[in-house]
């Protein structure tokens, strides 16, 4: 009887305990599920943060590699500029030496011609006194000398204005000589003067002065300076970050997101302080070191000096190539917005269009006409 009562009492107690334990088990399961979600979120955030940090490190390494390559290229350009400056300087020295030699040769030839004319006039005077013959007047010999000198200067200097002056002087001598048959000589001289008057003359002195002005302007050029970095934009007082929910009312999810955001922002600020990204624009192609600025200024001045030497020698190819090099340097290494650079580029464009070499006419007809007249006079006197 007692065993039967015990058997009936035990199920009643077990059923009551089960009913009491059901709410407790449900709460434990809810807490476990919530903790699992938090752990998953934290793991995902840690994974994303690690990936982002790795990417920033890789990007930093790439930028450092690019900076090293740019430094190597800059050193190569500097060596090339130094070599070009040295070669250009040697070429300018050679051109100046050659020009001085040619000037000396021309002066010596002119001196020899003057001496020859004086000797010829003296011989003619002596012969006339000895033979008592009526020889052509000395004015014809002087006119012949002027015509020869005009042909020589046209060939050597290609200066039509100076040649026209010599021809006019010879024509004045023929007019005052009153020599029979002198009209044909004067007619030939007038034809030569008309041919020279139609030739477009290059103002060598004016072009040389303009090149000298460009040399003076080059001293005031502004080199391409280092571009300042843009300041980081600061958030305003009314930014959304200042309107966040107070820390006391945040849930665990919100706190986790806030911690991750603060960590990411701190990492980004540190990377920004370590890496400086410099922006380039189309107007700023090169960043020059002080040494390269000196070499560039020397190269620019040597190019203009070389153009002046080519102008004096009448070398069209060297003249245009020198101006093209100067224009290229202005385009590659100086600010396009600089008014001085713009003015220099405009002047170089105008100077490059000047043709130094012009086809000169043949003015030997007047000299041949005078020689024919002298020969006819000698033939008549010989008879």
Short mmCIF file of C-alpha atoms in Angstrom, two decimals:
data_model
loop_
_atom_site.label_atom_id
_atom_site.label_comp_id
_atom_site.label_asym_id
_atom_site.label_seq_id
_atom_site.Cartn_x
_atom_site.Cartn_y
_atom_site.Cartn_z
CA UNK A 1 0.00 0.00 0.00
CA UNK A 2 2.80 2.34 0.75
CA UNK A 3 4.61 1.52 -2.47
CA UNK A 4 1.53 2.33 -4.46
CA UNK A 5 1.19 5.69 -2.81
CA UNK A 6 4.83 6.51 -3.51
CA UNK A 7 4.41 5.56 -7.13
CA UNK A 8 1.44 7.89 -7.49
CA UNK A 9 3.14 10.78 -5.68
CA UNK A 10 6.35 10.84 -7.79
CA UNK A 11 4.75 11.75 -11.15
CA UNK A 12 2.97 14.69 -9.58
CA UNK A 13 6.24 16.18 -8.32
CA UNK A 14 8.02 15.68 -11.69
CA UNK A 15 5.24 17.35 -13.64
CA UNK A 16 5.34 20.42 -11.38
CA UNK A 17 9.06 20.80 -11.69
CA UNK A 18 8.89 20.58 -15.47
CA UNK A 19 6.35 23.34 -15.58
CA UNK A 20 8.54 25.49 -13.33
CA UNK A 21 11.70 24.92 -15.44
CA UNK A 22 10.17 25.84 -18.81
CA UNK A 23 10.50 29.69 -18.46
CA UNK A 24 14.08 29.40 -17.18
CA UNK A 25 15.13 27.24 -20.17
CA UNK A 26 13.53 29.68 -22.60
CA UNK A 27 15.47 32.62 -21.12
CA UNK A 28 18.77 30.69 -21.34
CA UNK A 29 18.14 29.86 -24.99
CA UNK A 30 17.36 33.50 -25.82
CA UNK A 31 20.53 34.72 -24.12
CA UNK A 32 22.60 32.07 -25.93
CA UNK A 33 21.16 33.05 -29.32
CA UNK A 34 21.76 36.75 -28.65
CA UNK A 35 25.37 36.08 -27.59
CA UNK A 36 25.93 34.04 -30.78
CA UNK A 37 24.72 36.91 -32.93
CA UNK A 38 27.00 39.35 -31.16
CA UNK A 39 29.97 37.06 -31.58
CA UNK A 40 29.24 36.70 -35.30
CA UNK A 41 28.92 40.44 -35.74
CA UNK A 42 32.18 41.07 -33.90
CA UNK A 43 33.96 38.43 -35.98
CA UNK A 44 32.63 39.98 -39.20
CA UNK A 45 33.73 43.44 -38.11
CA UNK A 46 37.19 42.17 -37.21
CA UNK A 47 37.46 40.48 -40.63
CA UNK A 48 36.40 43.64 -42.48
CA UNK A 49 38.76 45.79 -40.42
CA UNK A 50 41.67 43.44 -41.12
CA UNK A 51 40.93 43.42 -44.87
CA UNK A 52 40.69 47.21 -44.97
CA UNK A 53 43.94 47.62 -43.05
CA UNK A 54 45.72 45.18 -45.39
CA UNK A 55 44.45 47.08 -48.42
CA UNK A 56 45.69 50.40 -47.03
CA UNK A 57 49.13 48.90 -46.35
CA UNK A 58 49.30 47.56 -49.91
CA UNK A 59 48.23 50.93 -51.30
CA UNK A 60 50.91 52.67 -49.23
CA UNK A 61 53.59 50.33 -50.59
CA UNK A 62 52.46 51.02 -54.15
CA UNK A 63 52.65 54.76 -53.61
CA UNK A 64 56.13 54.49 -52.13
CA UNK A 65 57.23 52.45 -55.16
CA UNK A 66 55.82 55.09 -57.51
CA UNK A 67 57.65 57.83 -55.61
CA UNK A 68 60.94 55.95 -55.95
CA UNK A 69 60.42 55.50 -59.69
CA UNK A 70 59.62 59.21 -60.08
CA UNK A 71 62.81 60.10 -58.20
CA UNK A 72 64.86 57.88 -60.52
CA UNK A 73 63.27 59.45 -63.59
CA UNK A 74 63.99 62.92 -62.22
CA UNK A 75 67.65 62.02 -61.74
CA UNK A 76 67.83 60.72 -65.32
CA UNK A 77 66.28 63.91 -66.69
CA UNK A 78 68.74 65.99 -64.66
CA UNK A 79 71.71 64.10 -66.12
CA UNK A 80 70.32 64.53 -69.64
CA UNK A 81 69.83 68.26 -69.12
CA UNK A 82 73.38 68.64 -67.83
CA UNK A 83 74.76 66.89 -70.92
CA UNK A 84 72.66 69.02 -73.27
CA UNK A 85 73.79 72.22 -71.53
CA UNK A 86 77.43 71.22 -71.87
CA UNK A 87 77.08 70.40 -75.57
CA UNK A 88 75.12 73.59 -76.26
CA UNK A 89 77.75 75.70 -74.50
CA UNK A 90 80.55 74.15 -76.56
CA UNK A 91 78.57 74.73 -79.76
CA UNK A 92 77.94 78.39 -78.92
CA UNK A 93 81.64 78.93 -78.21
CA UNK A 94 82.51 77.31 -81.54
CA UNK A 95 79.98 79.48 -83.39
CA UNK A 96 81.32 82.67 -81.81
CA UNK A 97 84.89 81.72 -82.71
CA UNK A 98 83.94 80.94 -86.32
CA UNK A 99 82.02 84.20 -86.64
CA UNK A 100 84.99 86.21 -85.37
CA UNK A 101 87.27 84.47 -87.89
CA UNK A 102 84.93 85.28 -90.76
CA UNK A 103 84.72 88.92 -89.70
CA UNK A 104 88.51 89.12 -89.65
CA UNK A 105 88.76 87.52 -93.10
CA UNK A 106 86.18 89.93 -94.54
CA UNK A 107 87.93 92.95 -93.02
CA UNK A 108 91.25 91.78 -94.43
CA UNK A 109 89.76 91.29 -97.90
CA UNK A 110 88.24 94.76 -97.85
CA UNK A 111 91.57 96.24 -96.78
CA UNK A 112 93.35 94.42 -99.60
CA UNK A 113 90.83 95.74 -102.13
CA UNK A 114 91.33 99.28 -100.88
CA UNK A 115 95.08 98.92 -101.24
CA UNK A 116 94.69 97.45 -104.72
CA UNK A 117 92.49 100.36 -105.77
CA UNK A 118 95.01 102.88 -104.52
CA UNK A 119 97.84 101.11 -106.33
CA UNK A 120 95.81 100.96 -109.54
CA UNK A 121 95.01 104.65 -109.38
CA UNK A 122 98.65 105.49 -108.77
CA UNK A 123 99.77 103.33 -111.69
CA UNK A 124 97.19 104.92 -113.98
CA UNK A 125 98.36 108.39 -112.98
CA UNK A 126 102.01 107.49 -113.58
CA UNK A 127 101.24 105.94 -116.96
CA UNK A 128 99.22 108.95 -118.04
CA UNK A 129 102.04 111.31 -117.10
CA UNK A 130 104.66 109.20 -118.89
CA UNK A 131 102.79 108.52 -122.13
CA UNK A 132 100.96 111.85 -122.31
CA UNK A 133 97.86 109.88 -123.43
CA UNK A 134 94.31 110.76 -122.56
CA UNK A 135 93.27 107.71 -120.53
CA UNK A 136 89.79 107.19 -119.01
CA UNK A 137 89.09 109.30 -115.99
CA UNK A 138 89.83 107.88 -112.56
CA UNK A 139 86.12 108.07 -111.78
CA UNK A 140 85.53 104.96 -113.89
CA UNK A 141 88.02 102.99 -111.79
CA UNK A 142 86.33 104.16 -108.62
CA UNK A 143 82.91 103.22 -109.98
CA UNK A 144 84.23 99.76 -110.88
CA UNK A 145 85.55 99.32 -107.34
CA UNK A 146 82.17 100.27 -105.87
CA UNK A 147 80.36 97.83 -108.16
CA UNK A 148 82.74 95.00 -107.23
CA UNK A 149 82.31 95.80 -103.54
CA UNK A 150 78.52 95.78 -103.95
CA UNK A 151 78.60 92.29 -105.50
CA UNK A 152 80.89 91.04 -102.73
CA UNK A 153 78.75 92.39 -99.90
CA UNK A 154 75.59 90.99 -101.43
CA UNK A 155 77.20 87.55 -101.55
CA UNK A 156 78.75 87.70 -98.07
CA UNK A 157 76.31 89.75 -95.98
CA UNK A 158 73.06 89.60 -98.02
CA UNK A 159 72.28 93.17 -96.99
CA UNK A 160 70.30 94.78 -99.85
CA UNK A 161 70.17 98.20 -98.15
CA UNK A 162 73.97 98.53 -97.98
CA UNK A 163 74.35 97.24 -101.54
CA UNK A 164 71.82 99.77 -102.85
CA UNK A 165 73.85 102.54 -101.21
CA UNK A 166 77.00 101.38 -103.04
CA UNK A 167 75.16 101.16 -106.37
CA UNK A 168 73.77 104.66 -105.92
CA UNK A 169 77.29 105.97 -105.20
CA UNK A 170 78.58 104.32 -108.39
CA UNK A 171 75.68 105.80 -110.38
CA UNK A 172 76.50 109.27 -109.04
CA UNK A 173 80.13 108.83 -110.18
CA UNK A 174 78.99 107.81 -113.67
CA UNK A 175 76.69 110.82 -113.84
CA UNK A 176 79.45 113.26 -112.88
CA UNK A 177 82.05 111.68 -115.20
CA UNK A 178 80.16 112.69 -118.37
CA UNK A 179 81.73 109.76 -120.16
CA UNK A 180 80.43 108.89 -123.62
CA UNK A 181 78.59 105.57 -123.44
CA UNK A 182 77.97 105.86 -119.70
CA UNK A 183 74.19 105.72 -120.21
CA UNK A 184 74.21 101.94 -120.66
CA UNK A 185 76.12 101.56 -117.40
CA UNK A 186 73.66 103.77 -115.53
CA UNK A 187 70.75 101.87 -117.03
CA UNK A 188 72.22 98.56 -115.78
CA UNK A 189 72.78 100.10 -112.33
CA UNK A 190 69.15 101.29 -112.20
CA UNK A 191 67.96 97.78 -113.13
CA UNK A 192 70.03 96.25 -110.32
CA UNK A 193 68.72 98.79 -107.80
CA UNK A 194 65.14 97.99 -108.80
CA UNK A 195 65.76 94.25 -108.36
CA UNK A 196 67.21 94.79 -104.89
CA UNK A 197 64.38 97.10 -103.83
CA UNK A 198 61.85 94.30 -104.34
CA UNK A 199 63.68 91.96 -101.94
CA UNK A 200 62.16 91.64 -98.46
CA UNK A 201 64.89 92.56 -96.01
CA UNK A 202 65.23 90.87 -92.63
CA UNK A 203 65.89 93.33 -89.84
CA UNK A 204 68.78 91.40 -88.32
CA UNK A 205 69.47 94.04 -85.71
CA UNK A 206 65.81 94.17 -84.66
CA UNK A 207 65.48 90.38 -84.43
CA UNK A 208 68.71 90.21 -82.42
CA UNK A 209 67.34 92.84 -80.04
CA UNK A 210 64.10 90.86 -79.60
CA UNK A 211 66.08 87.74 -78.73
CA UNK A 212 68.07 89.77 -76.21
CA UNK A 213 64.78 90.93 -74.71
CA UNK A 214 63.68 87.31 -74.35
CA UNK A 215 66.90 86.62 -72.44
CA UNK A 216 66.01 89.40 -70.01
CA UNK A 217 62.44 88.10 -69.64
CA UNK A 218 63.67 84.58 -68.88
CA UNK A 219 65.20 85.87 -65.64
CA UNK A 220 61.73 86.63 -64.27
CA UNK A 221 60.09 83.30 -65.04
CA UNK A 222 58.24 81.39 -62.32
CA UNK A 223 59.19 77.74 -62.09
CA UNK A 224 56.60 75.09 -61.39
CA UNK A 225 56.55 74.95 -57.55
CA UNK A 226 55.42 72.15 -55.28
CA UNK A 227 51.64 72.01 -55.27
CA UNK A 228 50.27 72.45 -51.72
CA UNK A 229 48.25 69.59 -50.35
CA UNK A 230 44.55 70.19 -49.86
CA UNK A 231 43.51 70.62 -46.27
CA UNK A 232 41.30 67.89 -44.88
CA UNK A 233 37.67 68.82 -44.72
CA UNK A 234 36.44 69.27 -41.17
CA UNK A 235 32.99 68.22 -40.10
CA UNK A 236 30.64 70.98 -38.93
CA UNK A 237 29.11 71.33 -35.51
CA UNK A 238 25.79 70.15 -36.92
CA UNK A 239 27.27 66.91 -38.27
CA UNK A 240 25.30 63.76 -37.77
CA UNK A 241 28.05 62.33 -35.56
CA UNK A 242 27.17 64.90 -32.93
CA UNK A 243 23.54 63.81 -32.96
CA UNK A 244 24.19 60.21 -32.00
CA UNK A 245 22.21 58.44 -29.31
CA UNK A 246 23.67 58.83 -25.79
CA UNK A 247 26.01 56.05 -24.72
CA UNK A 248 23.75 55.01 -21.86
CA UNK A 249 20.85 54.16 -24.22
CA UNK A 250 22.93 52.26 -26.83
CA UNK A 251 22.37 48.55 -27.29
CA UNK A 252 25.17 46.07 -27.68
CA UNK A 253 24.81 46.15 -31.49
CA UNK A 254 25.02 49.92 -31.59
CA UNK A 255 28.00 49.97 -29.24
CA UNK A 256 29.84 47.43 -31.42
CA UNK A 257 29.22 49.47 -34.57
CA UNK A 258 30.34 52.63 -32.82
CA UNK A 259 33.59 51.02 -31.60
CA UNK A 260 34.31 49.62 -35.07
CA UNK A 261 33.66 53.00 -36.71
CA UNK A 262 35.92 54.81 -34.23
CA UNK A 263 38.67 52.25 -34.82
CA UNK A 264 38.39 52.55 -38.61
CA UNK A 265 38.42 56.35 -38.43
CA UNK A 266 41.52 56.30 -36.22
CA UNK A 267 43.30 53.95 -38.62
CA UNK A 268 42.42 56.18 -41.59
CA UNK A 269 43.70 59.30 -39.82
CA UNK A 270 47.01 57.56 -39.05
CA UNK A 271 47.42 56.48 -42.68
CA UNK A 272 46.67 60.01 -43.87
CA UNK A 273 49.41 61.34 -41.61
CA UNK A 274 51.91 58.83 -43.05
CA UNK A 275 51.04 59.01 -46.75
CA UNK A 276 50.66 62.27 -48.65
CA UNK A 277 48.98 62.01 -52.02
CA UNK A 278 49.95 64.90 -54.25
CA UNK A 279 47.57 65.90 -57.01
CA UNK A 280 48.78 66.87 -60.49
CA UNK A 281 47.03 69.07 -63.02
CA UNK A 282 47.57 69.45 -66.76
CA UNK A 283 49.20 72.83 -66.21
CA UNK A 284 51.77 71.43 -63.75
CA UNK A 285 53.66 68.60 -65.43
CA UNK A 286 56.99 68.68 -63.61
CA UNK A 287 58.24 69.45 -60.11
CA UNK A 288 61.74 70.91 -60.26
CA UNK A 289 64.49 70.68 -57.72
CA UNK A 290 66.75 73.74 -57.22
CA UNK A 291 69.58 72.09 -59.17
CA UNK A 292 67.30 71.38 -62.10
CA UNK A 293 66.01 74.96 -62.04
CA UNK A 294 69.57 76.25 -62.47
CA UNK A 295 70.28 73.81 -65.30
CA UNK A 296 66.99 74.65 -66.97
CA UNK A 297 67.67 78.40 -66.81
CA UNK A 298 71.11 77.83 -68.34
CA UNK A 299 69.64 75.68 -71.10
CA UNK A 300 67.00 78.30 -71.87
CA UNK A 301 69.55 81.12 -72.07
CA UNK A 302 71.94 79.05 -74.19
CA UNK A 303 69.13 78.24 -76.61
CA UNK A 304 68.38 81.93 -77.10
CA UNK A 305 72.10 82.74 -77.45
CA UNK A 306 72.45 80.00 -80.04
CA UNK A 307 69.53 81.49 -81.97
CA UNK A 308 71.30 84.88 -81.95
CA UNK A 309 74.49 83.33 -83.34
CA UNK A 310 72.53 81.51 -86.06
CA UNK A 311 70.78 84.78 -86.94
CA UNK A 312 74.10 86.56 -87.49
CA UNK A 313 75.42 83.70 -89.63
CA UNK A 314 72.19 83.28 -91.58
CA UNK A 315 71.75 79.62 -90.58
CA UNK A 316 68.01 79.05 -90.90
CA UNK A 317 67.93 75.44 -89.60
CA UNK A 318 69.93 76.15 -86.44
CA UNK A 319 67.92 79.32 -85.82
CA UNK A 320 64.56 77.54 -85.99
CA UNK A 321 65.71 74.47 -84.04
CA UNK A 322 67.07 76.67 -81.22
CA UNK A 323 63.77 78.54 -80.93
CA UNK A 324 61.88 75.23 -81.02
CA UNK A 325 63.97 73.96 -78.08
CA UNK A 326 63.25 77.13 -76.11
CA UNK A 327 59.52 76.81 -76.82
CA UNK A 328 59.60 73.17 -75.71
CA UNK A 329 61.31 74.09 -72.42
CA UNK A 330 58.74 76.80 -71.73
CA UNK A 331 55.90 74.36 -72.42
CA UNK A 332 57.27 71.50 -70.30
CA UNK A 333 58.78 73.25 -67.28
CA UNK A 334 56.94 76.54 -66.72
CA UNK A 335 53.43 77.49 -65.72
CA UNK A 336 51.20 78.08 -68.72
CA UNK A 337 49.18 80.65 -66.76
CA UNK A 338 52.24 82.86 -66.17
CA UNK A 339 51.89 86.09 -68.25
CA UNK A 340 55.65 86.19 -68.85
CA UNK A 341 55.60 82.64 -70.25
CA UNK A 342 52.64 83.46 -72.49
CA UNK A 343 54.37 86.60 -73.82
CA UNK A 344 57.60 84.70 -74.50
CA UNK A 345 55.77 81.90 -76.31
CA UNK A 346 53.98 84.42 -78.52
CA UNK A 347 57.26 86.16 -79.42
CA UNK A 348 59.02 82.86 -80.14
CA UNK A 349 56.17 81.86 -82.46
CA UNK A 350 56.58 85.13 -84.38
CA UNK A 351 60.39 84.87 -84.51
CA UNK A 352 60.23 81.27 -85.76
CA UNK A 353 58.35 82.41 -88.87
CA UNK A 354 61.15 84.75 -89.98
CA UNK A 355 63.07 83.53 -93.02
CA UNK A 356 66.74 84.47 -92.70
CA UNK A 357 67.80 83.29 -96.16
CA UNK A 358 66.24 85.19 -99.08
CA UNK A 359 66.99 84.64 -102.76
CA UNK A 360 69.12 87.59 -103.88
CA UNK A 361 69.11 88.90 -107.46
CA UNK A 362 72.15 88.96 -109.73
CA UNK A 363 73.58 92.48 -109.88
CA UNK A 364 76.65 91.71 -111.97
CA UNK A 365 75.12 93.25 -115.14
CA UNK A 366 76.16 96.77 -114.14
CA UNK A 367 79.74 95.65 -113.48
CA UNK A 368 79.92 93.90 -116.86
CA UNK A 369 78.50 96.98 -118.59
CA UNK A 370 81.17 99.20 -117.02
CA UNK A 371 83.94 96.75 -118.00
CA UNK A 372 82.66 96.72 -121.58
CA UNK A 373 82.73 100.53 -121.61
CA UNK A 374 86.31 100.59 -120.34
CA UNK A 375 87.36 98.01 -122.93
CA UNK A 376 85.78 100.07 -125.71
CA UNK A 377 87.59 103.20 -124.53
CA UNK A 378 90.96 101.41 -124.49
CA UNK A 379 90.31 100.01 -127.97
CA UNK A 380 89.57 103.45 -129.36
CA UNK A 381 92.71 104.88 -127.79
CA UNK A 382 94.74 101.97 -129.13
CA UNK A 383 93.72 102.76 -132.66
#
